[in-house]
Structures are given as C-alpha cells and as structure tokens.
C-alpha cells in the first residue's frame, strides 16, 4: 500500500510562486511514475507534470516554462515548483503514483492508482 501526503499549498498573488511537496510512504518498488494533477471546481482533473524515477519528465502545455517537477528518491518525495502563477492555476492539486514506469510519464489520470488527499492552491489577480 502506498500513502501520498501533499503539502505546500496556499494563497498567492498572480506572478508569485509556490512549492508543493508530496511525501510517499509504504513504497517498495524500484520503478514507478509519479505526477501532479489539479482539479478546479466544475472541471475535470488534469495532469500538470509527471516524472519517472529515472528522471524523465512530461509537462502539460499550460505549465511548460513555469512549473518544474523534481524528486528525491532517497526521501521518497516529489516536488512541484510553480512560478509565474496565474489565476487559472487555482485548483486543488493532487499527487499520484503508479508502480509502473511509462515512457513518457503519463498525464492521464487513468494511468495512476494511488492518490493523495490534495492541497489547495489559490492565485488572486
């Protein structure tokens, strides 16, 4: 069983930055994909950024150049550095994981079977 716990959400003005972190526990497999998703009220959950344990990444077009996904394999953490935030980035952000490494790491929610509880990000104009 894998447990994922997100932290780092909050409120920020447009143009500001936030850093989200996801702590994974109970994980025993070597190879996996992990990702950040977000869901705004009334909208579908969408993939933001994904990363394999070998470091390969994949980003949604809407966040390329602004968001950076990173991991610390020794600590089993996955971070999302979010810069130049926009009001449309406002959403609940979720960490997700799967015991498979896909190439490229997927941004589709159906590819993941472990999910955190989410952390809220609010960007004001």
mmCIF file with all atom_site columns, C-alpha atoms in Angstrom:
data_model
loop_
_atom_site.group_PDB
_atom_site.id
_atom_site.type_symbol
_atom_site.label_atom_id
_atom_site.label_alt_id
_atom_site.label_comp_id
_atom_site.label_asym_id
_atom_site.label_entity_id
_atom_site.label_seq_id
_atom_site.pdbx_PDB_ins_code
_atom_site.Cartn_x
_atom_site.Cartn_y
_atom_site.Cartn_z
_atom_site.occupancy
_atom_site.B_iso_or_equiv
_atom_site.pdbx_formal_charge
_atom_site.auth_seq_id
_atom_site.auth_comp_id
_atom_site.auth_asym_id
_atom_site.auth_atom_id
_atom_site.pdbx_PDB_model_num
ATOM 1   C CA . UNK A 1 1   ? 0.000   0.000  0.000   1.00 0.00 ? 1   UNK A CA 1
ATOM 2   C CA . UNK A 1 2   ? 1.242   3.472  -0.898  1.00 0.00 ? 2   UNK A CA 1
ATOM 3   C CA . UNK A 1 3   ? 0.345   6.609  1.008   1.00 0.00 ? 3   UNK A CA 1
ATOM 4   C CA . UNK A 1 4   ? 0.808   10.061 -0.509  1.00 0.00 ? 4   UNK A CA 1
ATOM 5   C CA . UNK A 1 5   ? 0.613   13.264 1.514   1.00 0.00 ? 5   UNK A CA 1
ATOM 6   C CA . UNK A 1 6   ? 0.735   16.679 -0.144  1.00 0.00 ? 6   UNK A CA 1
ATOM 7   C CA . UNK A 1 7   ? 1.808   19.936 1.460   1.00 0.00 ? 7   UNK A CA 1
ATOM 8   C CA . UNK A 1 8   ? 2.758   23.470 0.465   1.00 0.00 ? 8   UNK A CA 1
ATOM 9   C CA . UNK A 1 9   ? -0.472  24.835 -0.939  1.00 0.00 ? 9   UNK A CA 1
ATOM 10  C CA . UNK A 1 10  ? -1.736  28.302 -0.116  1.00 0.00 ? 10  UNK A CA 1
ATOM 11  C CA . UNK A 1 11  ? -2.807  31.660 -1.473  1.00 0.00 ? 11  UNK A CA 1
ATOM 12  C CA . UNK A 1 12  ? -0.610  33.860 -3.622  1.00 0.00 ? 12  UNK A CA 1
ATOM 13  C CA . UNK A 1 13  ? -0.989  36.797 -5.961  1.00 0.00 ? 13  UNK A CA 1
ATOM 14  C CA . UNK A 1 14  ? -0.609  36.434 -9.698  1.00 0.00 ? 14  UNK A CA 1
ATOM 15  C CA . UNK A 1 15  ? 3.045   36.301 -10.668 1.00 0.00 ? 15  UNK A CA 1
ATOM 16  C CA . UNK A 1 16  ? 4.033   34.709 -7.399  1.00 0.00 ? 16  UNK A CA 1
ATOM 17  C CA . UNK A 1 17  ? 5.477   31.280 -6.620  1.00 0.00 ? 17  UNK A CA 1
ATOM 18  C CA . UNK A 1 18  ? 4.606   28.245 -4.543  1.00 0.00 ? 18  UNK A CA 1
ATOM 19  C CA . UNK A 1 19  ? 6.329   24.933 -3.970  1.00 0.00 ? 19  UNK A CA 1
ATOM 20  C CA . UNK A 1 20  ? 4.277   21.797 -3.408  1.00 0.00 ? 20  UNK A CA 1
ATOM 21  C CA . UNK A 1 21  ? 5.686   18.642 -1.887  1.00 0.00 ? 21  UNK A CA 1
ATOM 22  C CA . UNK A 1 22  ? 4.402   15.071 -1.855  1.00 0.00 ? 22  UNK A CA 1
ATOM 23  C CA . UNK A 1 23  ? 5.713   12.560 0.667   1.00 0.00 ? 23  UNK A CA 1
ATOM 24  C CA . UNK A 1 24  ? 5.333   8.895  -0.306  1.00 0.00 ? 24  UNK A CA 1
ATOM 25  C CA . UNK A 1 25  ? 5.414   6.085  2.189   1.00 0.00 ? 25  UNK A CA 1
ATOM 26  C CA . UNK A 1 26  ? 4.859   2.353  2.111   1.00 0.00 ? 26  UNK A CA 1
ATOM 27  C CA . UNK A 1 27  ? 6.516   2.179  -1.311  1.00 0.00 ? 27  UNK A CA 1
ATOM 28  C CA . UNK A 1 28  ? 8.602   -0.889 -2.029  1.00 0.00 ? 28  UNK A CA 1
ATOM 29  C CA . UNK A 1 29  ? 9.011   -0.949 -5.815  1.00 0.00 ? 29  UNK A CA 1
ATOM 30  C CA . UNK A 1 30  ? 12.010  0.487  -7.601  1.00 0.00 ? 30  UNK A CA 1
ATOM 31  C CA . UNK A 1 31  ? 10.411  1.670  -10.822 1.00 0.00 ? 31  UNK A CA 1
ATOM 32  C CA . UNK A 1 32  ? 7.414   3.967  -10.932 1.00 0.00 ? 32  UNK A CA 1
ATOM 33  C CA . UNK A 1 33  ? 5.829   7.060  -12.378 1.00 0.00 ? 33  UNK A CA 1
ATOM 34  C CA . UNK A 1 34  ? 4.582   9.922  -10.225 1.00 0.00 ? 34  UNK A CA 1
ATOM 35  C CA . UNK A 1 35  ? 2.676   13.030 -11.177 1.00 0.00 ? 35  UNK A CA 1
ATOM 36  C CA . UNK A 1 36  ? 0.894   16.182 -10.085 1.00 0.00 ? 36  UNK A CA 1
ATOM 37  C CA . UNK A 1 37  ? -2.700  16.735 -11.099 1.00 0.00 ? 37  UNK A CA 1
ATOM 38  C CA . UNK A 1 38  ? -5.094  19.573 -10.442 1.00 0.00 ? 38  UNK A CA 1
ATOM 39  C CA . UNK A 1 39  ? -8.830  19.986 -10.395 1.00 0.00 ? 39  UNK A CA 1
ATOM 40  C CA . UNK A 1 40  ? -10.713 23.260 -10.398 1.00 0.00 ? 40  UNK A CA 1
ATOM 41  C CA . UNK A 1 41  ? -14.391 23.401 -9.381  1.00 0.00 ? 41  UNK A CA 1
ATOM 42  C CA . UNK A 1 42  ? -16.615 22.084 -12.154 1.00 0.00 ? 42  UNK A CA 1
ATOM 43  C CA . UNK A 1 43  ? -13.683 20.889 -14.241 1.00 0.00 ? 43  UNK A CA 1
ATOM 44  C CA . UNK A 1 44  ? -12.025 17.568 -14.993 1.00 0.00 ? 44  UNK A CA 1
ATOM 45  C CA . UNK A 1 45  ? -8.897  16.529 -13.146 1.00 0.00 ? 45  UNK A CA 1
ATOM 46  C CA . UNK A 1 46  ? -5.960  17.294 -15.406 1.00 0.00 ? 46  UNK A CA 1
ATOM 47  C CA . UNK A 1 47  ? -2.338  16.235 -15.380 1.00 0.00 ? 47  UNK A CA 1
ATOM 48  C CA . UNK A 1 48  ? 0.140   19.037 -14.770 1.00 0.00 ? 48  UNK A CA 1
ATOM 49  C CA . UNK A 1 49  ? 3.532   17.341 -14.620 1.00 0.00 ? 49  UNK A CA 1
ATOM 50  C CA . UNK A 1 50  ? 4.820   13.793 -14.381 1.00 0.00 ? 50  UNK A CA 1
ATOM 51  C CA . UNK A 1 51  ? 8.156   12.185 -13.665 1.00 0.00 ? 51  UNK A CA 1
ATOM 52  C CA . UNK A 1 52  ? 9.684   8.723  -13.709 1.00 0.00 ? 52  UNK A CA 1
ATOM 53  C CA . UNK A 1 53  ? 12.162  7.506  -11.165 1.00 0.00 ? 53  UNK A CA 1
ATOM 54  C CA . UNK A 1 54  ? 14.853  7.714  -13.864 1.00 0.00 ? 54  UNK A CA 1
ATOM 55  C CA . UNK A 1 55  ? 14.221  11.448 -14.150 1.00 0.00 ? 55  UNK A CA 1
ATOM 56  C CA . UNK A 1 56  ? 12.240  11.653 -17.375 1.00 0.00 ? 56  UNK A CA 1
ATOM 57  C CA . UNK A 1 57  ? 9.558   14.349 -17.222 1.00 0.00 ? 57  UNK A CA 1
ATOM 58  C CA . UNK A 1 58  ? 6.409   15.375 -19.023 1.00 0.00 ? 58  UNK A CA 1
ATOM 59  C CA . UNK A 1 59  ? 4.518   18.665 -18.687 1.00 0.00 ? 59  UNK A CA 1
ATOM 60  C CA . UNK A 1 60  ? 1.153   19.982 -19.736 1.00 0.00 ? 60  UNK A CA 1
ATOM 61  C CA . UNK A 1 61  ? 1.460   22.753 -22.315 1.00 0.00 ? 61  UNK A CA 1
ATOM 62  C CA . UNK A 1 62  ? -0.275  25.177 -19.966 1.00 0.00 ? 62  UNK A CA 1
ATOM 63  C CA . UNK A 1 63  ? 2.548   24.999 -17.404 1.00 0.00 ? 63  UNK A CA 1
ATOM 64  C CA . UNK A 1 64  ? 5.664   24.489 -19.536 1.00 0.00 ? 64  UNK A CA 1
ATOM 65  C CA . UNK A 1 65  ? 8.339   27.006 -18.640 1.00 0.00 ? 65  UNK A CA 1
ATOM 66  C CA . UNK A 1 66  ? 6.592   27.920 -15.376 1.00 0.00 ? 66  UNK A CA 1
ATOM 67  C CA . UNK A 1 67  ? 6.387   24.686 -13.365 1.00 0.00 ? 67  UNK A CA 1
ATOM 68  C CA . UNK A 1 68  ? 9.218   22.284 -12.543 1.00 0.00 ? 68  UNK A CA 1
ATOM 69  C CA . UNK A 1 69  ? 8.751   18.777 -11.167 1.00 0.00 ? 69  UNK A CA 1
ATOM 70  C CA . UNK A 1 70  ? 11.539  17.170 -9.159  1.00 0.00 ? 70  UNK A CA 1
ATOM 71  C CA . UNK A 1 71  ? 12.071  14.192 -6.887  1.00 0.00 ? 71  UNK A CA 1
ATOM 72  C CA . UNK A 1 72  ? 14.294  12.999 -4.097  1.00 0.00 ? 72  UNK A CA 1
ATOM 73  C CA . UNK A 1 73  ? 14.453  9.219  -4.415  1.00 0.00 ? 73  UNK A CA 1
ATOM 74  C CA . UNK A 1 74  ? 16.224  8.798  -1.091  1.00 0.00 ? 74  UNK A CA 1
ATOM 75  C CA . UNK A 1 75  ? 13.459  10.661 0.736   1.00 0.00 ? 75  UNK A CA 1
ATOM 76  C CA . UNK A 1 76  ? 10.604  9.447  -1.492  1.00 0.00 ? 76  UNK A CA 1
ATOM 77  C CA . UNK A 1 77  ? 9.369   12.971 -2.114  1.00 0.00 ? 77  UNK A CA 1
ATOM 78  C CA . UNK A 1 78  ? 8.026   14.632 -5.246  1.00 0.00 ? 78  UNK A CA 1
ATOM 79  C CA . UNK A 1 79  ? 8.016   18.414 -5.518  1.00 0.00 ? 79  UNK A CA 1
ATOM 80  C CA . UNK A 1 80  ? 6.370   20.893 -7.858  1.00 0.00 ? 80  UNK A CA 1
ATOM 81  C CA . UNK A 1 81  ? 7.918   24.341 -8.097  1.00 0.00 ? 81  UNK A CA 1
ATOM 82  C CA . UNK A 1 82  ? 5.319   26.723 -9.504  1.00 0.00 ? 82  UNK A CA 1
ATOM 83  C CA . UNK A 1 83  ? 6.460   30.127 -10.759 1.00 0.00 ? 83  UNK A CA 1
ATOM 84  C CA . UNK A 1 84  ? 4.671   32.950 -12.564 1.00 0.00 ? 84  UNK A CA 1
ATOM 85  C CA . UNK A 1 85  ? 1.374   31.719 -11.196 1.00 0.00 ? 85  UNK A CA 1
ATOM 86  C CA . UNK A 1 86  ? -1.840  32.778 -12.888 1.00 0.00 ? 86  UNK A CA 1
ATOM 87  C CA . UNK A 1 87  ? -5.422  32.907 -11.574 1.00 0.00 ? 87  UNK A CA 1
ATOM 88  C CA . UNK A 1 88  ? -6.252  29.988 -13.887 1.00 0.00 ? 88  UNK A CA 1
ATOM 89  C CA . UNK A 1 89  ? -3.787  27.852 -11.907 1.00 0.00 ? 89  UNK A CA 1
ATOM 90  C CA . UNK A 1 90  ? -6.214  27.979 -8.974  1.00 0.00 ? 90  UNK A CA 1
ATOM 91  C CA . UNK A 1 91  ? -7.230  24.407 -8.142  1.00 0.00 ? 91  UNK A CA 1
ATOM 92  C CA . UNK A 1 92  ? -6.849  21.532 -5.736  1.00 0.00 ? 92  UNK A CA 1
ATOM 93  C CA . UNK A 1 93  ? -3.525  19.882 -6.517  1.00 0.00 ? 93  UNK A CA 1
ATOM 94  C CA . UNK A 1 94  ? -3.076  16.140 -6.122  1.00 0.00 ? 94  UNK A CA 1
ATOM 95  C CA . UNK A 1 95  ? -0.069  13.859 -6.084  1.00 0.00 ? 95  UNK A CA 1
ATOM 96  C CA . UNK A 1 96  ? -0.418  10.495 -7.832  1.00 0.00 ? 96  UNK A CA 1
ATOM 97  C CA . UNK A 1 97  ? 1.728   7.401  -8.280  1.00 0.00 ? 97  UNK A CA 1
ATOM 98  C CA . UNK A 1 98  ? 1.731   4.060  -10.060 1.00 0.00 ? 98  UNK A CA 1
ATOM 99  C CA . UNK A 1 99  ? 4.013   1.014  -9.745  1.00 0.00 ? 99  UNK A CA 1
ATOM 100 C CA . UNK A 1 100 ? 4.948   1.171  -13.418 1.00 0.00 ? 100 UNK A CA 1
ATOM 101 C CA . UNK A 1 101 ? 7.320   3.382  -15.353 1.00 0.00 ? 101 UNK A CA 1
ATOM 102 C CA . UNK A 1 102 ? 5.713   4.644  -18.534 1.00 0.00 ? 102 UNK A CA 1
ATOM 103 C CA . UNK A 1 103 ? 7.603   6.398  -21.311 1.00 0.00 ? 103 UNK A CA 1
ATOM 104 C CA . UNK A 1 104 ? 6.918   9.237  -21.377 1.00 0.00 ? 104 UNK A CA 1
ATOM 105 C CA . UNK A 1 105 ? 5.466   9.521  -17.867 1.00 0.00 ? 105 UNK A CA 1
ATOM 106 C CA . UNK A 1 106 ? 1.729   9.928  -18.411 1.00 0.00 ? 106 UNK A CA 1
ATOM 107 C CA . UNK A 1 107 ? -0.527  12.881 -17.667 1.00 0.00 ? 107 UNK A CA 1
ATOM 108 C CA . UNK A 1 108 ? -3.758  10.884 -17.880 1.00 0.00 ? 108 UNK A CA 1
ATOM 109 C CA . UNK A 1 109 ? -5.458  10.263 -14.564 1.00 0.00 ? 109 UNK A CA 1
ATOM 110 C CA . UNK A 1 110 ? -6.423  6.708  -15.506 1.00 0.00 ? 110 UNK A CA 1
ATOM 111 C CA . UNK A 1 111 ? -2.732  5.730  -15.527 1.00 0.00 ? 111 UNK A CA 1
ATOM 112 C CA . UNK A 1 112 ? -2.407  6.234  -11.769 1.00 0.00 ? 112 UNK A CA 1
ATOM 113 C CA . UNK A 1 113 ? -3.838  4.183  -8.944  1.00 0.00 ? 113 UNK A CA 1
ATOM 114 C CA . UNK A 1 114 ? -2.517  5.928  -5.831  1.00 0.00 ? 114 UNK A CA 1
ATOM 115 C CA . UNK A 1 115 ? -3.680  9.407  -4.899  1.00 0.00 ? 115 UNK A CA 1
ATOM 116 C CA . UNK A 1 116 ? -3.117  11.902 -2.129  1.00 0.00 ? 116 UNK A CA 1
ATOM 117 C CA . UNK A 1 117 ? -5.817  13.989 -0.451  1.00 0.00 ? 117 UNK A CA 1
ATOM 118 C CA . UNK A 1 118 ? -4.836  17.186 -2.220  1.00 0.00 ? 118 UNK A CA 1
ATOM 119 C CA . UNK A 1 119 ? -3.645  20.667 -1.301  1.00 0.00 ? 119 UNK A CA 1
ATOM 120 C CA . UNK A 1 120 ? -5.392  23.877 -2.329  1.00 0.00 ? 120 UNK A CA 1
ATOM 121 C CA . UNK A 1 121 ? -3.672  26.499 -4.450  1.00 0.00 ? 121 UNK A CA 1
ATOM 122 C CA . UNK A 1 122 ? -5.398  29.853 -4.884  1.00 0.00 ? 122 UNK A CA 1
ATOM 123 C CA . UNK A 1 123 ? -3.991  32.560 -7.145  1.00 0.00 ? 123 UNK A CA 1
ATOM 124 C CA . UNK A 1 124 ? -5.577  36.007 -6.981  1.00 0.00 ? 124 UNK A CA 1
ATOM 125 C CA . UNK A 1 125 ? -5.362  38.632 -9.687  1.00 0.00 ? 125 UNK A CA 1
#
